[in-house]
């Protein structure tokens, strides 16, 4: 992703890092996890990498804004992973329309294979 934002091809990264283009491709595709390759790529891209939980992560060195101090009872975990997934979103009325089961709008999120992932109703604060 960073390589794309800096408009670098595998060939350009290979040339600047002194690592073969095929090795760069293998690393980017996850078929090799050589620390030397990771460090060479990071040098070319101008980022710092950290090896954590069996994966390489990019340390972006962004400056943090000052704010209110956090209390000691908060566990600082961060986000383990994030990704974009394509889903199907449906909206429909649910309920029988009776007093004990009124109609309500339900939004359902489905995988592309037809598995219901979760649903939200007005009761959920939608």
Coordinates of N, CA and C in Angstrom, one line a residue:
X1 N 0.8 -1.2 0.0 CA 0.0 0.0 0.0 C 0.9 1.3 0.0
X2 N 1.9 1.3 0.9 CA 2.8 2.5 0.9 C 3.5 2.6 -0.4
X3 N 4.0 1.4 -1.0 CA 4.7 1.4 -2.2 C 3.8 2.0 -3.3
X4 N 2.5 1.7 -3.3 CA 1.6 2.3 -4.3 C 1.5 3.8 -4.1
X5 N 1.4 4.2 -2.9 CA 1.2 5.7 -2.6 C 2.4 6.4 -3.0
X6 N 3.6 5.8 -3.0 CA 4.8 6.5 -3.4 C 5.1 6.2 -4.9
X7 N 4.2 5.5 -5.6 CA 4.3 5.2 -7.0 C 5.6 4.5 -7.3
X8 N 5.9 3.5 -6.6 CA 7.1 2.6 -6.8 C 6.6 1.2 -7.3
X9 N 7.3 0.7 -8.3 CA 7.0 -0.6 -8.8 C 8.0 -1.6 -8.1
X10 N 7.7 -2.9 -8.2 CA 8.6 -3.9 -7.6 C 10.0 -3.7 -8.2
X11 N 10.1 -3.4 -9.4 CA 11.4 -3.3 -10.1 C 12.1 -2.1 -9.5
X12 N 11.4 -1.0 -9.2 CA 12.1 0.2 -8.7 C 12.5 -0.1 -7.2
X13 N 11.7 -0.8 -6.5 CA 12.1 -1.1 -5.1 C 13.3 -2.1 -5.1
X14 N 13.3 -3.0 -6.0 CA 14.4 -4.0 -6.2 C 15.7 -3.2 -6.5
X15 N 15.6 -2.3 -7.5 CA 16.8 -1.5 -7.9 C 17.4 -0.7 -6.7
X16 N 16.5 -0.1 -6.0 CA 16.9 0.8 -4.9 C 17.4 0.0 -3.6
X17 N 16.9 -1.2 -3.5 CA 17.2 -2.0 -2.3 C 18.3 -3.0 -2.5
X18 N 18.6 -3.3 -3.7 CA 19.6 -4.3 -4.0 C 19.1 -5.7 -3.8
X19 N 17.8 -5.9 -3.8 CA 17.2 -7.2 -3.7 C 16.5 -7.6 -5.0
X20 N 16.5 -8.8 -5.4 CA 15.9 -9.2 -6.6 C 14.4 -8.9 -6.7
X21 N 13.9 -8.5 -7.8 CA 12.5 -8.2 -8.0 C 11.6 -9.4 -7.6
X22 N 12.0 -10.6 -8.0 CA 11.2 -11.8 -7.6 C 11.1 -12.0 -6.1
X23 N 12.2 -11.6 -5.4 CA 12.2 -11.7 -3.9 C 11.3 -10.7 -3.3
X24 N 11.3 -9.5 -3.9 CA 10.4 -8.4 -3.4 C 8.9 -8.9 -3.6
X25 N 8.6 -9.4 -4.8 CA 7.2 -9.9 -5.1 C 6.9 -11.0 -4.1
X26 N 7.8 -12.0 -3.8 CA 7.5 -13.1 -2.9 C 7.2 -12.6 -1.5
X27 N 8.0 -11.6 -1.1 CA 7.7 -11.0 0.2 C 6.4 -10.3 0.3
X28 N 6.1 -9.5 -0.7 CA 4.8 -8.7 -0.7 C 3.6 -9.6 -0.8
X29 N 3.8 -10.8 -1.4 CA 2.7 -11.8 -1.5 C 2.6 -12.7 -0.3
X30 N 3.6 -12.6 0.6 CA 3.5 -13.4 1.8 C 4.1 -14.8 1.7
X31 N 4.8 -15.1 0.6 CA 5.4 -16.4 0.5 C 6.8 -16.5 1.2
X32 N 7.4 -15.4 1.6 CA 8.6 -15.4 2.3 C 8.5 -14.3 3.4
X33 N 9.2 -14.5 4.5 CA 9.1 -13.4 5.5 C 10.5 -13.0 6.0
X34 N 11.5 -12.9 5.1 CA 12.8 -12.6 5.4 C 12.9 -11.2 6.1
X35 N 13.5 -11.2 7.2 CA 13.7 -9.9 7.9 C 14.6 -9.0 7.1
X36 N 15.6 -9.5 6.4 CA 16.5 -8.7 5.6 C 15.7 -8.0 4.5
X37 N 14.9 -8.8 3.8 CA 14.1 -8.2 2.7 C 13.2 -7.1 3.3
X38 N 12.5 -7.4 4.4 CA 11.6 -6.4 5.0 C 12.3 -5.1 5.3
X39 N 13.5 -5.3 5.9 CA 14.3 -4.1 6.3 C 14.7 -3.3 5.0
X40 N 15.1 -4.0 4.0 CA 15.5 -3.3 2.7 C 14.3 -2.6 2.1
X41 N 13.2 -3.2 2.1 CA 12.0 -2.6 1.5 C 11.6 -1.3 2.4
X42 N 11.7 -1.5 3.7 CA 11.4 -0.4 4.6 C 12.3 0.8 4.4
X43 N 13.6 0.5 4.2 CA 14.6 1.6 3.9 C 14.2 2.4 2.6
X44 N 13.8 1.6 1.6 CA 13.5 2.3 0.3 C 12.2 3.1 0.4
X45 N 11.3 2.6 1.2 CA 10.0 3.3 1.4 C 10.1 4.4 2.4
X46 N 11.2 4.4 3.2 CA 11.3 5.5 4.2 C 10.4 5.3 5.4
X47 N 10.2 4.0 5.8 CA 9.4 3.7 6.9 C 10.1 2.8 7.9
X48 N 9.7 2.7 9.1 CA 10.2 1.8 10.1 C 9.3 0.6 10.2
X49 N 9.9 -0.6 10.3 CA 9.0 -1.8 10.5 C 9.3 -2.4 11.9
X50 N 8.2 -3.0 12.4 CA 8.3 -3.7 13.6 C 7.8 -5.1 13.4
X51 N 8.5 -6.1 13.9 CA 8.0 -7.5 13.8 C 7.3 -7.8 15.1
X52 N 6.0 -8.2 14.9 CA 5.2 -8.4 16.1 C 4.2 -9.5 15.8
X53 N 4.0 -10.4 16.7 CA 3.0 -11.5 16.5 C 3.2 -12.3 15.2
X54 N 4.4 -12.5 14.8 CA 4.6 -13.2 13.5 C 4.4 -12.4 12.3
X55 N 4.2 -11.1 12.4 CA 3.9 -10.3 11.2 C 4.7 -9.0 11.2
X56 N 5.0 -8.5 10.1 CA 5.7 -7.2 10.0 C 4.6 -6.1 10.0
X57 N 4.9 -5.1 10.8 CA 3.9 -4.0 10.8 C 4.7 -2.7 10.6
X58 N 4.1 -1.7 10.0 CA 4.7 -0.5 9.7 C 4.5 0.5 10.8
X59 N 5.6 1.1 11.3 CA 5.5 2.2 12.3 C 5.6 3.5 11.5
X60 N 4.5 4.2 11.4 CA 4.4 5.4 10.6 C 5.1 6.6 11.2
X61 N 5.5 6.6 12.4 CA 6.2 7.7 13.1 C 5.4 9.0 13.0
X62 N 4.1 8.9 13.1 CA 3.2 10.1 13.1 C 3.3 10.8 14.5
X63 N 3.3 12.1 14.4 CA 3.3 12.8 15.7 C 1.9 12.7 16.4
X64 N 1.9 12.5 17.6 CA 0.7 12.5 18.4 C 0.3 13.8 18.9
X65 N -1.0 14.1 19.0 CA -1.5 15.3 19.6 C -1.6 15.1 21.1
X66 N -1.3 16.2 21.8 CA -1.4 16.2 23.2 C -2.9 16.3 23.6
X67 N -3.3 15.5 24.6 CA -4.7 15.6 25.0 C -4.7 15.3 26.5
X68 N -5.9 15.0 27.0 CA -6.1 14.7 28.4 C -5.3 13.4 28.8
X69 N -4.7 13.4 29.9 CA -4.0 12.1 30.3 C -5.0 11.0 30.6
X70 N -4.7 9.8 30.2 CA -5.6 8.7 30.3 C -5.4 8.1 31.7
X71 N -6.5 7.6 32.3 CA -6.4 6.9 33.6 C -5.7 5.6 33.5
X72 N -5.2 5.1 34.6 CA -4.4 3.9 34.6 C -5.2 2.6 34.3
X73 N -6.5 2.7 34.5 CA -7.3 1.5 34.3 C -7.7 1.2 32.9
X74 N -7.2 1.9 31.9 CA -7.5 1.7 30.5 C -6.4 0.8 29.9
X75 N -6.8 -0.3 29.3 CA -5.8 -1.1 28.6 C -5.6 -0.6 27.2
X76 N -4.3 -0.3 26.9 CA -4.0 0.2 25.6 C -3.7 -0.9 24.7
X77 N -4.6 -1.3 23.8 CA -4.3 -2.5 22.9 C -4.1 -2.0 21.5
X78 N -4.9 -1.0 21.0 CA -4.8 -0.7 19.6 C -5.7 -1.6 18.8
X79 N -5.5 -1.6 17.6 CA -6.3 -2.4 16.6 C -5.4 -3.5 16.1
X80 N -5.8 -4.8 16.3 CA -5.0 -5.9 15.8 C -5.0 -6.0 14.3
X81 N -6.1 -5.8 13.7 CA -6.2 -5.8 12.2 C -7.4 -5.0 11.8
X82 N -7.4 -4.6 10.5 CA -8.5 -3.9 9.9 C -8.5 -4.2 8.5
X83 N -9.7 -4.4 7.9 CA -9.8 -4.7 6.5 C -11.2 -4.3 5.9
X84 N -11.3 -4.1 4.7 CA -12.5 -3.8 4.0 C -13.1 -5.1 3.4
X85 N -14.3 -5.4 3.7 CA -15.0 -6.6 3.2 C -16.2 -6.1 2.4
X86 N -16.5 -6.9 1.3 CA -17.7 -6.6 0.5 C -18.8 -7.4 1.1
X87 N -19.9 -6.8 1.4 CA -21.1 -7.4 2.0 C -22.4 -7.0 1.2
X88 N -23.4 -7.8 1.4 CA -24.7 -7.4 0.9 C -25.5 -6.9 2.1
X89 N -26.1 -5.7 1.9 CA -26.9 -5.1 3.0 C -28.4 -5.1 2.5
X90 N -29.3 -5.7 3.4 CA -30.7 -5.7 3.1 C -31.4 -5.0 4.2
X91 N -32.6 -4.4 3.8 CA -33.5 -3.8 4.8 C -34.9 -4.3 4.6
X92 N -35.5 -4.7 5.7 CA -36.8 -5.3 5.6 C -37.6 -5.1 6.9
X93 N -38.9 -5.2 6.9 CA -39.7 -5.1 8.1 C -39.7 -6.5 8.8
X94 N -39.6 -6.5 10.1 CA -39.7 -7.7 10.9 C -40.8 -7.5 11.9
X95 N -41.4 -8.6 12.3 CA -42.5 -8.6 13.3 C -43.8 -8.9 12.7
X96 N -44.8 -9.2 13.6 CA -46.1 -9.6 13.2 C -47.1 -8.4 13.2
X97 N -46.6 -7.2 13.7 CA -47.5 -6.0 13.7 C -48.4 -6.0 14.9
X98 N -48.3 -7.0 15.8 CA -49.1 -7.0 17.0 C -48.4 -6.2 18.2
X99 N -49.1 -5.9 19.2 CA -48.6 -5.1 20.3 C -47.3 -5.7 20.9
X100 N -47.3 -7.0 21.1 CA -46.1 -7.7 21.7 C -45.0 -7.9 20.7
X101 N -45.3 -7.7 19.4 CA -44.3 -8.0 18.3 C -44.5 -6.9 17.2
X102 N -44.2 -5.7 17.5 CA -44.5 -4.6 16.4 C -43.6 -4.7 15.2
X103 N -44.1 -4.1 14.1 CA -43.2 -4.0 13.0 C -42.0 -3.2 13.3
X104 N -40.8 -3.5 12.8 CA -39.6 -2.7 12.9 C -38.7 -3.0 11.8
X105 N -38.0 -2.0 11.4 CA -37.0 -2.2 10.3 C -35.8 -2.9 10.7
X106 N -35.3 -3.8 10.0 CA -34.1 -4.6 10.3 C -33.2 -4.5 9.1
X107 N -31.9 -4.1 9.5 CA -30.9 -4.1 8.5 C -30.0 -5.3 8.7
X108 N -29.8 -6.1 7.6 CA -29.0 -7.3 7.7 C -27.8 -7.2 6.8
X109 N -26.7 -7.7 7.3 CA -25.4 -7.7 6.6 C -25.1 -9.2 6.3
X110 N -25.0 -9.5 5.0 CA -24.7 -10.9 4.5 C -23.4 -11.0 3.8
X111 N -22.7 -12.1 3.9 CA -21.5 -12.4 3.1 C -21.9 -12.7 1.7
X112 N -21.0 -12.6 0.8 CA -21.3 -12.9 -0.6 C -21.6 -14.4 -0.8
X113 N -21.4 -15.2 0.2 CA -21.7 -16.7 0.1 C -23.1 -16.9 0.7
X114 N -23.8 -15.9 1.2 CA -25.1 -16.1 1.7 C -25.2 -16.3 3.2
X115 N -24.1 -16.1 4.0 CA -24.1 -16.3 5.4 C -24.5 -15.0 6.1
X116 N -25.5 -15.0 7.0 CA -25.9 -13.8 7.7 C -24.8 -13.5 8.7
X117 N -24.2 -12.3 8.6 CA -23.1 -11.8 9.5 C -23.7 -11.2 10.7
X118 N -24.6 -10.3 10.6 CA -25.2 -9.7 11.8 C -26.4 -8.8 11.3
X119 N -27.3 -8.5 12.3 CA -28.4 -7.6 11.9 C -28.6 -6.5 13.0
X120 N -29.1 -5.4 12.5 CA -29.4 -4.3 13.4 C -30.8 -3.9 13.3
X121 N -31.4 -3.5 14.4 CA -32.8 -3.0 14.4 C -32.8 -1.6 15.0
X122 N -34.0 -1.0 15.0 CA -34.1 0.3 15.7 C -33.8 0.2 17.2
X123 N -34.1 -1.0 17.7 CA -33.8 -1.2 19.2 C -32.3 -1.2 19.4
X124 N -31.5 -1.5 18.4 CA -30.1 -1.5 18.6 C -29.5 0.0 18.5
X125 N -30.4 1.0 18.4 CA -29.9 2.3 18.3 C -29.5 2.7 16.9
X126 N -30.0 2.1 15.9 CA -29.7 2.4 14.5 C -30.2 3.7 14.1

